[in-house]
Amino acid sequence: MKIINNIKELKEEIKILKRKNSSIGLVPTMGALHNGHKSLIERAVSENEDTIVSIFVNPIQFGVNEDLDKYPRTLDNDLELCKNAGVSIVFCPSIEEMYQGIDKNDLTLICPPYCVLDKLCAKSRNGHFDGVLSVVAKLFNLTHATKAYFGQKDAQQLFIVKKMVKDLNFDIEIIPCPIVREQDGLALSSRNKYLNQDERKIALNIFKSLEGAKKLVKMGINDPKKIVDNSLMLMKEMDVEYIEFVDIETFEIQSEINKNTLMLIAAKTPISKTRLIDNMMICE
Ligand code: PAF
């Protein structure tokens, strides 16, 4: 496995892979890899001749009051995981290498469509998806990947990346991968590292709310207000940012639950104020 920190060297390696006619799978990450990332990486390795994992805590997707400085960095473990999974290249550049010291205000950015900016994570995390799309586009261009793997936990991110690929004619296939959960249901996230035992228990109520919603729908209760009330009761110790229902295909907010309904939650834990997100299809 090659560990590459600079763009020039990455380009040389990509030339070699292209000459071999290799299919290239890309798994973009910010490191602190867990079993969720592992599942993306294993899928990429199984479907491509060569897999590239990028590890880059992308500063331009963090807001001023967010957790850029304390975001977990576990490079040695991450490299070990990648090596064991059969990754060909880990690309882990510095901020300087990626952005040449240029401030976000002076960078060319890709903006998500305005119709998504007023909802869910885009609404509270101003500029977040500009940062995500811009770095993802850069990684697509640098790696010449044929497929890129994204987790469904970041459902809005996945939707926006797919939209960028379609709207801007990127020659890459986006592969959505299922959410990986702990045994009790907590969705895996690098930010779970911020939680102590008590907060972890509280955080589990996000999953319980989604499961609860699914049960209510199964019982024939599909009034979104009743589902929201039940969820708010379960998450009473948390600071709930949103509970929304969208059409999985269009990401339009839905006022009625149907087969296409994806329920999404963002909520902060009470002590460490860790912002967690999760989602589930609630109508079987
Ligand atoms: O989902 C993430 O970890 C990040 O948003 C991504 C896609 C690696 C871009 O920095």
PDB file of C-alpha atoms and ligand atoms in Angstrom:
ATOM      1  CA  MET A   1       0.000   0.000   0.000  1.00  0.00           C
ATOM      2  CA  LYS A   2       1.331   3.429  -0.981  1.00  0.00           C
ATOM      3  CA  ILE A   3       0.905   6.367   1.378  1.00  0.00           C
ATOM      4  CA  ILE A   4       0.931   9.592  -0.594  1.00  0.00           C
ATOM      5  CA  ASN A   5       0.912  13.108   0.814  1.00  0.00           C
ATOM      6  CA  ASN A   6       1.378  15.191  -2.269  1.00  0.00           C
ATOM      7  CA  ILE A   7      -0.596  15.808  -5.430  1.00  0.00           C
ATOM      8  CA  LYS A   8       2.334  15.452  -7.836  1.00  0.00           C
ATOM      9  CA  GLU A   9       3.103  11.949  -6.594  1.00  0.00           C
ATOM     10  CA  LEU A  10      -0.583  11.008  -6.650  1.00  0.00           C
ATOM     11  CA  LYS A  11      -0.825  12.099 -10.288  1.00  0.00           C
ATOM     12  CA  GLU A  12       2.188   9.912 -11.166  1.00  0.00           C
ATOM     13  CA  GLU A  13       0.579   6.893  -9.502  1.00  0.00           C
ATOM     14  CA  ILE A  14      -2.742   7.514 -11.241  1.00  0.00           C
ATOM     15  CA  LYS A  15      -0.914   7.611 -14.597  1.00  0.00           C
ATOM     16  CA  ILE A  16       0.479   4.149 -13.837  1.00  0.00           C
ATOM     17  CA  LEU A  17      -2.974   2.816 -12.873  1.00  0.00           C
ATOM     18  CA  LYS A  18      -4.492   4.305 -16.017  1.00  0.00           C
ATOM     19  CA  ARG A  19      -1.817   2.700 -18.167  1.00  0.00           C
ATOM     20  CA  LYS A  20      -2.781  -0.646 -16.587  1.00  0.00           C
ATOM     21  CA  ASN A  21      -6.423   0.176 -17.428  1.00  0.00           C
ATOM     22  CA  SER A  22      -7.281  -0.307 -13.758  1.00  0.00           C
ATOM     23  CA  SER A  23     -10.743   0.411 -12.447  1.00  0.00           C
ATOM     24  CA  ILE A  24     -10.280   2.807  -9.545  1.00  0.00           C
ATOM     25  CA  GLY A  25     -12.535   2.973  -6.501  1.00  0.00           C
ATOM     26  CA  LEU A  26     -12.372   6.011  -4.236  1.00  0.00           C
ATOM     27  CA  VAL A  27     -13.441   6.188  -0.604  1.00  0.00           C
ATOM     28  CA  PRO A  28     -13.248   9.819   0.542  1.00  0.00           C
ATOM     29  CA  THR A  29     -12.920  10.115   4.337  1.00  0.00           C
ATOM     30  CA  MET A  30     -11.813  12.477   7.055  1.00  0.00           C
ATOM     31  CA  GLY A  31     -10.069   9.626   8.878  1.00  0.00           C
ATOM     32  CA  ALA A  32     -10.844   8.349  12.400  1.00  0.00           C
ATOM     33  CA  LEU A  33     -11.944   5.275  10.494  1.00  0.00           C
ATOM     34  CA  HIS A  34     -14.496   2.939  12.063  1.00  0.00           C
ATOM     35  CA  ASN A  35     -16.417  -0.108  10.885  1.00  0.00           C
ATOM     36  CA  GLY A  36     -18.705   2.089   8.790  1.00  0.00           C
ATOM     37  CA  HIS A  37     -15.714   3.299   6.763  1.00  0.00           C
ATOM     38  CA  LYS A  38     -14.383  -0.256   6.745  1.00  0.00           C
ATOM     39  CA  SER A  39     -17.544  -1.460   5.032  1.00  0.00           C
ATOM     40  CA  LEU A  40     -17.145   1.204   2.306  1.00  0.00           C
ATOM     41  CA  ILE A  41     -13.491   0.326   1.843  1.00  0.00           C
ATOM     42  CA  GLU A  42     -14.168  -3.419   1.673  1.00  0.00           C
ATOM     43  CA  ARG A  43     -16.899  -2.854  -0.893  1.00  0.00           C
ATOM     44  CA  ALA A  44     -14.567  -0.664  -2.983  1.00  0.00           C
ATOM     45  CA  VAL A  45     -11.777  -3.247  -2.793  1.00  0.00           C
ATOM     46  CA  SER A  46     -14.182  -6.002  -3.880  1.00  0.00           C
ATOM     47  CA  GLU A  47     -15.455  -4.011  -6.871  1.00  0.00           C
ATOM     48  CA  ASN A  48     -12.309  -2.367  -8.226  1.00  0.00           C
ATOM     49  CA  GLU A  49      -8.812  -3.344  -9.241  1.00  0.00           C
ATOM     50  CA  ASP A  50      -7.398  -0.507  -7.169  1.00  0.00           C
ATOM     51  CA  THR A  51      -8.889   1.364  -4.233  1.00  0.00           C
ATOM     52  CA  ILE A  52      -7.806   4.790  -3.062  1.00  0.00           C
ATOM     53  CA  VAL A  53      -8.800   6.028   0.382  1.00  0.00           C
ATOM     54  CA  SER A  54      -8.407   9.740   1.011  1.00  0.00           C
ATOM     55  CA  ILE A  55      -7.904  10.886   4.571  1.00  0.00           C
ATOM     56  CA  PHE A  56      -8.250  14.628   4.891  1.00  0.00           C
ATOM     57  CA  VAL A  57      -9.972  16.655   7.601  1.00  0.00           C
ATOM     58  CA  ASN A  58     -11.287  19.246   5.220  1.00  0.00           C
ATOM     59  CA  PRO A  59     -11.209  22.651   6.959  1.00  0.00           C
ATOM     60  CA  ILE A  60     -13.437  24.378   4.427  1.00  0.00           C
ATOM     61  CA  GLN A  61     -16.455  22.254   5.334  1.00  0.00           C
ATOM     62  CA  PHE A  62     -16.344  23.241   9.031  1.00  0.00           C
ATOM     63  CA  GLY A  63     -18.120  26.330  10.324  1.00  0.00           C
ATOM     64  CA  VAL A  64     -16.343  28.757  12.660  1.00  0.00           C
ATOM     65  CA  ASN A  65     -17.915  27.321  15.814  1.00  0.00           C
ATOM     66  CA  GLU A  66     -17.599  23.694  14.786  1.00  0.00           C
ATOM     67  CA  ASP A  67     -15.208  20.942  15.852  1.00  0.00           C
ATOM     68  CA  LEU A  68     -12.378  21.235  13.281  1.00  0.00           C
ATOM     69  CA  ASP A  69      -9.666  21.465  15.952  1.00  0.00           C
ATOM     70  CA  LYS A  70     -10.870  18.595  18.090  1.00  0.00           C
ATOM     71  CA  TYR A  71     -11.996  16.326  15.217  1.00  0.00           C
ATOM     72  CA  PRO A  72     -10.407  12.914  16.015  1.00  0.00           C
ATOM     73  CA  ARG A  73      -7.210  12.179  14.124  1.00  0.00           C
ATOM     74  CA  THR A  74      -6.013   8.543  14.269  1.00  0.00           C
ATOM     75  CA  LEU A  75      -3.770   8.219  11.224  1.00  0.00           C
ATOM     76  CA  ASP A  76      -1.741   5.197  12.378  1.00  0.00           C
ATOM     77  CA  ASN A  77      -4.871   3.130  13.057  1.00  0.00           C
ATOM     78  CA  ASP A  78      -6.448   4.334   9.835  1.00  0.00           C
ATOM     79  CA  LEU A  79      -3.433   3.235   7.785  1.00  0.00           C
ATOM     80  CA  GLU A  80      -3.483  -0.165   9.466  1.00  0.00           C
ATOM     81  CA  LEU A  81      -7.172  -0.619   8.656  1.00  0.00           C
ATOM     82  CA  CYS A  82      -6.602   0.380   5.013  1.00  0.00           C
ATOM     83  CA  LYS A  83      -3.625  -1.943   4.656  1.00  0.00           C
ATOM     84  CA  ASN A  84      -5.543  -4.906   6.088  1.00  0.00           C
ATOM     85  CA  ALA A  85      -8.461  -4.206   3.777  1.00  0.00           C
ATOM     86  CA  GLY A  86      -6.298  -4.330   0.640  1.00  0.00           C
ATOM     87  CA  VAL A  87      -6.252  -0.619  -0.250  1.00  0.00           C
ATOM     88  CA  SER A  88      -3.737   0.331  -2.971  1.00  0.00           C
ATOM     89  CA  ILE A  89      -3.215   4.006  -2.107  1.00  0.00           C
ATOM     90  CA  VAL A  90      -3.966   6.180   0.898  1.00  0.00           C
ATOM     91  CA  PHE A  91      -3.935   9.839  -0.047  1.00  0.00           C
ATOM     92  CA  CYS A  92      -3.472  11.935   3.097  1.00  0.00           C
ATOM     93  CA  PRO A  93      -2.416  15.455   2.085  1.00  0.00           C
ATOM     94  CA  SER A  94      -1.827  18.432   4.376  1.00  0.00           C
ATOM     95  CA  ILE A  95      -4.124  21.455   4.222  1.00  0.00           C
ATOM     96  CA  GLU A  96      -1.277  23.374   2.568  1.00  0.00           C
ATOM     97  CA  GLU A  97      -0.973  20.711  -0.140  1.00  0.00           C
ATOM     98  CA  MET A  98      -4.699  20.717  -0.873  1.00  0.00           C
ATOM     99  CA  TYR A  99      -5.333  24.459  -0.776  1.00  0.00           C
ATOM    100  CA  GLN A 100      -1.853  26.052  -1.139  1.00  0.00           C
ATOM    101  CA  GLY A 101      -2.558  28.331   1.799  1.00  0.00           C
ATOM    102  CA  ILE A 102      -5.501  29.872  -0.014  1.00  0.00           C
ATOM    103  CA  ASP A 103      -8.340  31.010   2.222  1.00  0.00           C
ATOM    104  CA  LYS A 104     -11.860  29.625   1.550  1.00  0.00           C
ATOM    105  CA  ASN A 105     -12.955  33.084   0.364  1.00  0.00           C
ATOM    106  CA  ASP A 106     -10.346  32.994  -2.403  1.00  0.00           C
ATOM    107  CA  LEU A 107     -11.008  29.433  -3.561  1.00  0.00           C
ATOM    108  CA  THR A 108     -13.230  28.360  -6.430  1.00  0.00           C
ATOM    109  CA  LEU A 109     -16.069  26.495  -4.754  1.00  0.00           C
ATOM    110  CA  ILE A 110     -18.913  24.301  -5.934  1.00  0.00           C
ATOM    111  CA  CYS A 111     -22.232  25.389  -4.517  1.00  0.00           C
ATOM    112  CA  PRO A 112     -25.101  22.921  -4.010  1.00  0.00           C
ATOM    113  CA  PRO A 113     -28.421  23.810  -5.654  1.00  0.00           C
ATOM    114  CA  TYR A 114     -30.264  26.622  -3.865  1.00  0.00           C
ATOM    115  CA  CYS A 115     -33.299  24.365  -3.390  1.00  0.00           C
ATOM    116  CA  VAL A 116     -31.420  22.273  -0.822  1.00  0.00           C
ATOM    117  CA  LEU A 117     -29.807  25.133   1.056  1.00  0.00           C
ATOM    118  CA  ASP A 118     -32.839  25.885   3.195  1.00  0.00           C
ATOM    119  CA  LYS A 119     -33.211  22.458   4.729  1.00  0.00           C
ATOM    120  CA  LEU A 120     -31.706  19.900   7.056  1.00  0.00           C
ATOM    121  CA  CYS A 121     -27.941  20.144   7.622  1.00  0.00           C
ATOM    122  CA  ALA A 122     -27.466  22.759   4.882  1.00  0.00           C
ATOM    123  CA  LYS A 123     -29.697  25.151   6.812  1.00  0.00           C
ATOM    124  CA  SER A 124     -27.777  25.076  10.087  1.00  0.00           C
ATOM    125  CA  ARG A 125     -24.295  24.412   8.690  1.00  0.00           C
ATOM    126  CA  ASN A 126     -23.821  27.454   6.524  1.00  0.00           C
ATOM    127  CA  GLY A 127     -21.279  26.781   3.753  1.00  0.00           C
ATOM    128  CA  HIS A 128     -20.759  23.177   4.833  1.00  0.00           C
ATOM    129  CA  PHE A 129     -21.799  21.587   1.564  1.00  0.00           C
ATOM    130  CA  ASP A 130     -19.775  24.070  -0.528  1.00  0.00           C
ATOM    131  CA  GLY A 131     -16.756  22.752   1.328  1.00  0.00           C
ATOM    132  CA  VAL A 132     -17.819  19.125   0.902  1.00  0.00           C
ATOM    133  CA  LEU A 133     -18.572  19.393  -2.825  1.00  0.00           C
ATOM    134  CA  SER A 134     -15.411  21.336  -3.558  1.00  0.00           C
ATOM    135  CA  VAL A 135     -13.120  18.828  -1.884  1.00  0.00           C
ATOM    136  CA  VAL A 136     -15.026  15.857  -3.327  1.00  0.00           C
ATOM    137  CA  ALA A 137     -14.793  17.315  -6.850  1.00  0.00           C
ATOM    138  CA  LYS A 138     -11.081  17.872  -6.340  1.00  0.00           C
ATOM    139  CA  LEU A 139     -10.646  14.268  -5.200  1.00  0.00           C
ATOM    140  CA  PHE A 140     -12.639  12.973  -8.182  1.00  0.00           C
ATOM    141  CA  ASN A 141     -10.406  14.964 -10.545  1.00  0.00           C
ATOM    142  CA  LEU A 142      -7.184  13.940  -8.834  1.00  0.00           C
ATOM    143  CA  THR A 143      -7.918  10.218  -8.613  1.00  0.00           C
ATOM    144  CA  HIS A 144      -9.773   9.611 -11.900  1.00  0.00           C
ATOM    145  CA  ALA A 145     -11.870   7.160  -9.904  1.00  0.00           C
ATOM    146  CA  THR A 146     -14.540   5.214 -11.769  1.00  0.00           C
ATOM    147  CA  LYS A 147     -16.625   4.642  -8.628  1.00  0.00           C
ATOM    148  CA  ALA A 148     -16.819   6.541  -5.334  1.00  0.00           C
ATOM    149  CA  TYR A 149     -18.344   5.169  -2.147  1.00  0.00           C
ATOM    150  CA  PHE A 150     -20.423   7.224   0.285  1.00  0.00           C
ATOM    151  CA  GLY A 151     -22.287   6.189   3.438  1.00  0.00           C
ATOM    152  CA  GLN A 152     -26.052   6.637   3.652  1.00  0.00           C
ATOM    153  CA  LYS A 153     -25.757   8.053   7.168  1.00  0.00           C
ATOM    154  CA  ASP A 154     -24.848  11.392   5.581  1.00  0.00           C
ATOM    155  CA  ALA A 155     -27.974  11.195   3.458  1.00  0.00           C
ATOM    156  CA  GLN A 156     -28.090  14.851   2.423  1.00  0.00           C
ATOM    157  CA  GLN A 157     -24.397  14.777   1.535  1.00  0.00           C
ATOM    158  CA  LEU A 158     -24.993  11.679  -0.596  1.00  0.00           C
ATOM    159  CA  PHE A 159     -27.921  13.347  -2.358  1.00  0.00           C
ATOM    160  CA  ILE A 160     -25.953  16.529  -3.058  1.00  0.00           C
ATOM    161  CA  VAL A 161     -22.871  14.647  -4.303  1.00  0.00           C
ATOM    162  CA  LYS A 162     -25.049  12.568  -6.659  1.00  0.00           C
ATOM    163  CA  LYS A 163     -26.680  15.765  -7.892  1.00  0.00           C
ATOM    164  CA  MET A 164     -23.296  17.400  -8.540  1.00  0.00           C
ATOM    165  CA  VAL A 165     -22.143  14.361 -10.514  1.00  0.00           C
ATOM    166  CA  LYS A 166     -25.303  14.475 -12.628  1.00  0.00           C
ATOM    167  CA  ASP A 167     -25.508  18.249 -13.079  1.00  0.00           C
ATOM    168  CA  LEU A 168     -21.803  18.749 -13.836  1.00  0.00           C
ATOM    169  CA  ASN A 169     -21.372  15.527 -15.882  1.00  0.00           C
ATOM    170  CA  PHE A 170     -18.661  13.966 -13.761  1.00  0.00           C
ATOM    171  CA  ASP A 171     -17.661  10.623 -15.223  1.00  0.00           C
ATOM    172  CA  ILE A 172     -17.970   8.644 -11.996  1.00  0.00           C
ATOM    173  CA  GLU A 173     -20.511   6.333 -10.411  1.00  0.00           C
ATOM    174  CA  ILE A 174     -21.600   7.107  -6.859  1.00  0.00           C
ATOM    175  CA  ILE A 175     -22.178   3.981  -4.781  1.00  0.00           C
ATOM    176  CA  PRO A 176     -24.365   4.496  -1.707  1.00  0.00           C
ATOM    177  CA  CYS A 177     -23.510   2.155   1.171  1.00  0.00           C
ATOM    178  CA  PRO A 178     -25.791   1.199   4.089  1.00  0.00           C
ATOM    179  CA  ILE A 179     -25.456   2.693   7.564  1.00  0.00           C
ATOM    180  CA  VAL A 180     -23.416   0.531   9.911  1.00  0.00           C
ATOM    181  CA  ARG A 181     -24.683   0.432  13.501  1.00  0.00           C
ATOM    182  CA  GLU A 182     -23.438  -0.729  16.880  1.00  0.00           C
ATOM    183  CA  GLN A 183     -25.231  -3.813  18.191  1.00  0.00           C
ATOM    184  CA  ASP A 184     -27.745  -1.664  20.073  1.00  0.00           C
ATOM    185  CA  GLY A 185     -28.462   0.448  16.977  1.00  0.00           C
ATOM    186  CA  LEU A 186     -26.302   3.574  17.453  1.00  0.00           C
ATOM    187  CA  ALA A 187     -25.094   4.642  13.999  1.00  0.00           C
ATOM    188  CA  LEU A 188     -21.312   4.575  13.758  1.00  0.00           C
ATOM    189  CA  SER A 189     -19.746   8.022  13.521  1.00  0.00           C
ATOM    190  CA  SER A 190     -16.251   9.362  14.142  1.00  0.00           C
ATOM    191  CA  ARG A 191     -17.937  11.878  16.469  1.00  0.00           C
ATOM    192  CA  ASN A 192     -19.171   9.073  18.776  1.00  0.00           C
ATOM    193  CA  LYS A 193     -15.655   9.316  20.234  1.00  0.00           C
ATOM    194  CA  TYR A 194     -16.768  12.535  21.980  1.00  0.00           C
ATOM    195  CA  LEU A 195     -19.465  10.704  23.987  1.00  0.00           C
ATOM    196  CA  ASN A 196     -19.044   9.440  27.524  1.00  0.00           C
ATOM    197  CA  GLN A 197     -21.129   6.477  28.717  1.00  0.00           C
ATOM    198  CA  ASP A 198     -24.092   8.583  29.853  1.00  0.00           C
ATOM    199  CA  GLU A 199     -24.178  10.572  26.651  1.00  0.00           C
ATOM    200  CA  ARG A 200     -23.903   7.469  24.558  1.00  0.00           C
ATOM    201  CA  LYS A 201     -27.070   6.168  26.250  1.00  0.00           C
ATOM    202  CA  ILE A 202     -28.810   9.465  25.519  1.00  0.00           C
ATOM    203  CA  ALA A 203     -27.581   9.439  21.909  1.00  0.00           C
ATOM    204  CA  LEU A 204     -29.158   6.018  21.366  1.00  0.00           C
ATOM    205  CA  ASN A 205     -32.554   7.738  21.568  1.00  0.00           C
ATOM    206  CA  ILE A 206     -32.000   9.030  18.023  1.00  0.00           C
ATOM    207  CA  PHE A 207     -32.054   5.441  16.772  1.00  0.00           C
ATOM    208  CA  LYS A 208     -34.965   4.632  19.119  1.00  0.00           C
ATOM    209  CA  SER A 209     -36.927   7.539  17.636  1.00  0.00           C
ATOM    210  CA  LEU A 210     -36.374   6.258  14.098  1.00  0.00           C
ATOM    211  CA  GLU A 211     -37.313   2.721  15.103  1.00  0.00           C
ATOM    212  CA  GLY A 212     -40.311   4.112  17.010  1.00  0.00           C
ATOM    213  CA  ALA A 213     -41.440   5.975  13.906  1.00  0.00           C
ATOM    214  CA  LYS A 214     -41.193   2.817  11.847  1.00  0.00           C
ATOM    215  CA  LYS A 215     -43.353   0.969  14.398  1.00  0.00           C
ATOM    216  CA  LEU A 216     -45.954   3.756  14.434  1.00  0.00           C
ATOM    217  CA  VAL A 217     -46.160   3.704  10.644  1.00  0.00           C
ATOM    218  CA  LYS A 218     -46.563  -0.081  10.740  1.00  0.00           C
ATOM    219  CA  MET A 219     -49.463   0.389  13.194  1.00  0.00           C
ATOM    220  CA  GLY A 220     -51.113   2.665  10.659  1.00  0.00           C
ATOM    221  CA  ILE A 221     -50.187   5.975  12.317  1.00  0.00           C
ATOM    222  CA  ASN A 222     -48.636   8.058   9.607  1.00  0.00           C
ATOM    223  CA  ASP A 223     -49.348  11.577  10.733  1.00  0.00           C
ATOM    224  CA  PRO A 224     -45.867  13.191  10.775  1.00  0.00           C
ATOM    225  CA  LYS A 225     -46.837  15.350  13.793  1.00  0.00           C
ATOM    226  CA  LYS A 226     -47.551  12.279  15.938  1.00  0.00           C
ATOM    227  CA  ILE A 227     -44.243  10.755  14.887  1.00  0.00           C
ATOM    228  CA  VAL A 228     -42.385  13.965  15.673  1.00  0.00           C
ATOM    229  CA  ASP A 229     -44.050  14.211  19.115  1.00  0.00           C
ATOM    230  CA  ASN A 230     -43.073  10.641  19.923  1.00  0.00           C
ATOM    231  CA  SER A 231     -39.487  11.307  18.816  1.00  0.00           C
ATOM    232  CA  LEU A 232     -39.242  14.546  20.798  1.00  0.00           C
ATOM    233  CA  MET A 233     -40.418  12.683  23.875  1.00  0.00           C
ATOM    234  CA  LEU A 234     -37.761  10.003  23.385  1.00  0.00           C
ATOM    235  CA  MET A 235     -35.048  12.616  22.738  1.00  0.00           C
ATOM    236  CA  LYS A 236     -36.124  14.924  25.558  1.00  0.00           C
ATOM    237  CA  GLU A 237     -32.591  15.145  26.971  1.00  0.00           C
ATOM    238  CA  MET A 238     -31.170  16.238  23.623  1.00  0.00           C
ATOM    239  CA  ASP A 239     -31.176  19.501  21.755  1.00  0.00           C
ATOM    240  CA  VAL A 240     -33.057  18.433  18.647  1.00  0.00           C
ATOM    241  CA  GLU A 241     -32.115  20.450  15.571  1.00  0.00           C
ATOM    242  CA  TYR A 242     -34.487  18.827  13.120  1.00  0.00           C
ATOM    243  CA  ILE A 243     -36.762  15.870  12.572  1.00  0.00           C
ATOM    244  CA  GLU A 244     -37.740  15.821   8.921  1.00  0.00           C
ATOM    245  CA  PHE A 245     -39.344  13.558   6.361  1.00  0.00           C
ATOM    246  CA  VAL A 246     -38.099  13.748   2.781  1.00  0.00           C
ATOM    247  CA  ASP A 247     -38.699  11.887  -0.438  1.00  0.00           C
ATOM    248  CA  ILE A 248     -35.575   9.752  -0.859  1.00  0.00           C
ATOM    249  CA  GLU A 249     -35.482  10.468  -4.615  1.00  0.00           C
ATOM    250  CA  THR A 250     -35.973  14.233  -4.612  1.00  0.00           C
ATOM    251  CA  PHE A 251     -35.129  15.267  -1.056  1.00  0.00           C
ATOM    252  CA  GLU A 252     -38.322  17.362  -1.050  1.00  0.00           C
ATOM    253  CA  ILE A 253     -39.847  17.708   2.437  1.00  0.00           C
ATOM    254  CA  GLN A 254     -42.929  15.480   2.705  1.00  0.00           C
ATOM    255  CA  SER A 255     -46.081  16.185   4.660  1.00  0.00           C
ATOM    256  CA  GLU A 256     -47.322  12.612   4.262  1.00  0.00           C
ATOM    257  CA  ILE A 257     -45.491   9.388   4.921  1.00  0.00           C
ATOM    258  CA  ASN A 258     -45.210   6.919   2.036  1.00  0.00           C
ATOM    259  CA  LYS A 259     -42.901   4.207   0.680  1.00  0.00           C
ATOM    260  CA  ASN A 260     -40.330   6.807  -0.360  1.00  0.00           C
ATOM    261  CA  THR A 261     -40.124   8.512   3.024  1.00  0.00           C
ATOM    262  CA  LEU A 262     -36.735   8.923   4.605  1.00  0.00           C
ATOM    263  CA  MET A 263     -36.898  10.239   8.172  1.00  0.00           C
ATOM    264  CA  LEU A 264     -33.857  12.270   9.222  1.00  0.00           C
ATOM    265  CA  ILE A 265     -32.785  13.529  12.632  1.00  0.00           C
ATOM    266  CA  ALA A 266     -30.030  15.863  13.800  1.00  0.00           C
ATOM    267  CA  ALA A 267     -29.611  16.385  17.531  1.00  0.00           C
ATOM    268  CA  LYS A 268     -26.962  17.494  20.008  1.00  0.00           C
ATOM    269  CA  THR A 269     -26.069  15.651  23.199  1.00  0.00           C
ATOM    270  CA  PRO A 270     -26.477  17.647  26.431  1.00  0.00           C
ATOM    271  CA  ILE A 271     -22.921  17.682  27.836  1.00  0.00           C
ATOM    272  CA  SER A 272     -20.339  17.544  25.058  1.00  0.00           C
ATOM    273  CA  LYS A 273     -22.850  19.127  22.622  1.00  0.00           C
ATOM    274  CA  THR A 274     -21.921  16.515  20.050  1.00  0.00           C
ATOM    275  CA  ARG A 275     -24.045  16.948  16.946  1.00  0.00           C
ATOM    276  CA  LEU A 276     -25.205  13.581  15.646  1.00  0.00           C
ATOM    277  CA  ILE A 277     -27.258  12.674  12.594  1.00  0.00           C
ATOM    278  CA  ASP A 278     -29.077   9.527  11.576  1.00  0.00           C
ATOM    279  CA  ASN A 279     -31.857   8.478   9.206  1.00  0.00           C
ATOM    280  CA  MET A 280     -34.093   5.564   8.259  1.00  0.00           C
ATOM    281  CA  MET A 281     -36.680   4.586   5.673  1.00  0.00           C
ATOM    282  CA  ILE A 282     -39.761   4.353   7.903  1.00  0.00           C
ATOM    283  CA  CYS A 283     -42.390   2.864   5.622  1.00  0.00           C
ATOM    284  CA  GLU A 284     -41.835  -0.724   4.531  1.00  0.00           C
TER     285      GLU A 284
HETATM  286  O1  PAF B   1     -18.277  12.365   4.824  1.00  0.00           O
HETATM  287  C1  PAF B   1     -17.128  12.796   5.024  1.00  0.00           C
HETATM  288  O2  PAF B   1     -16.329  12.222   5.769  1.00  0.00           O
HETATM  289  C2  PAF B   1     -16.687  14.086   4.354  1.00  0.00           C
HETATM  290  O3  PAF B   1     -17.742  14.985   4.260  1.00  0.00           O
HETATM  291  C3  PAF B   1     -16.040  13.865   2.978  1.00  0.00           C
HETATM  292  C4  PAF B   1     -17.025  13.267   1.996  1.00  0.00           C
HETATM  293  C5  PAF B   1     -14.844  12.937   3.127  1.00  0.00           C
HETATM  294  C6  PAF B   1     -15.549  15.189   2.409  1.00  0.00           C
HETATM  295  O4  PAF B   1     -14.590  15.781   3.221  1.00  0.00           O
END
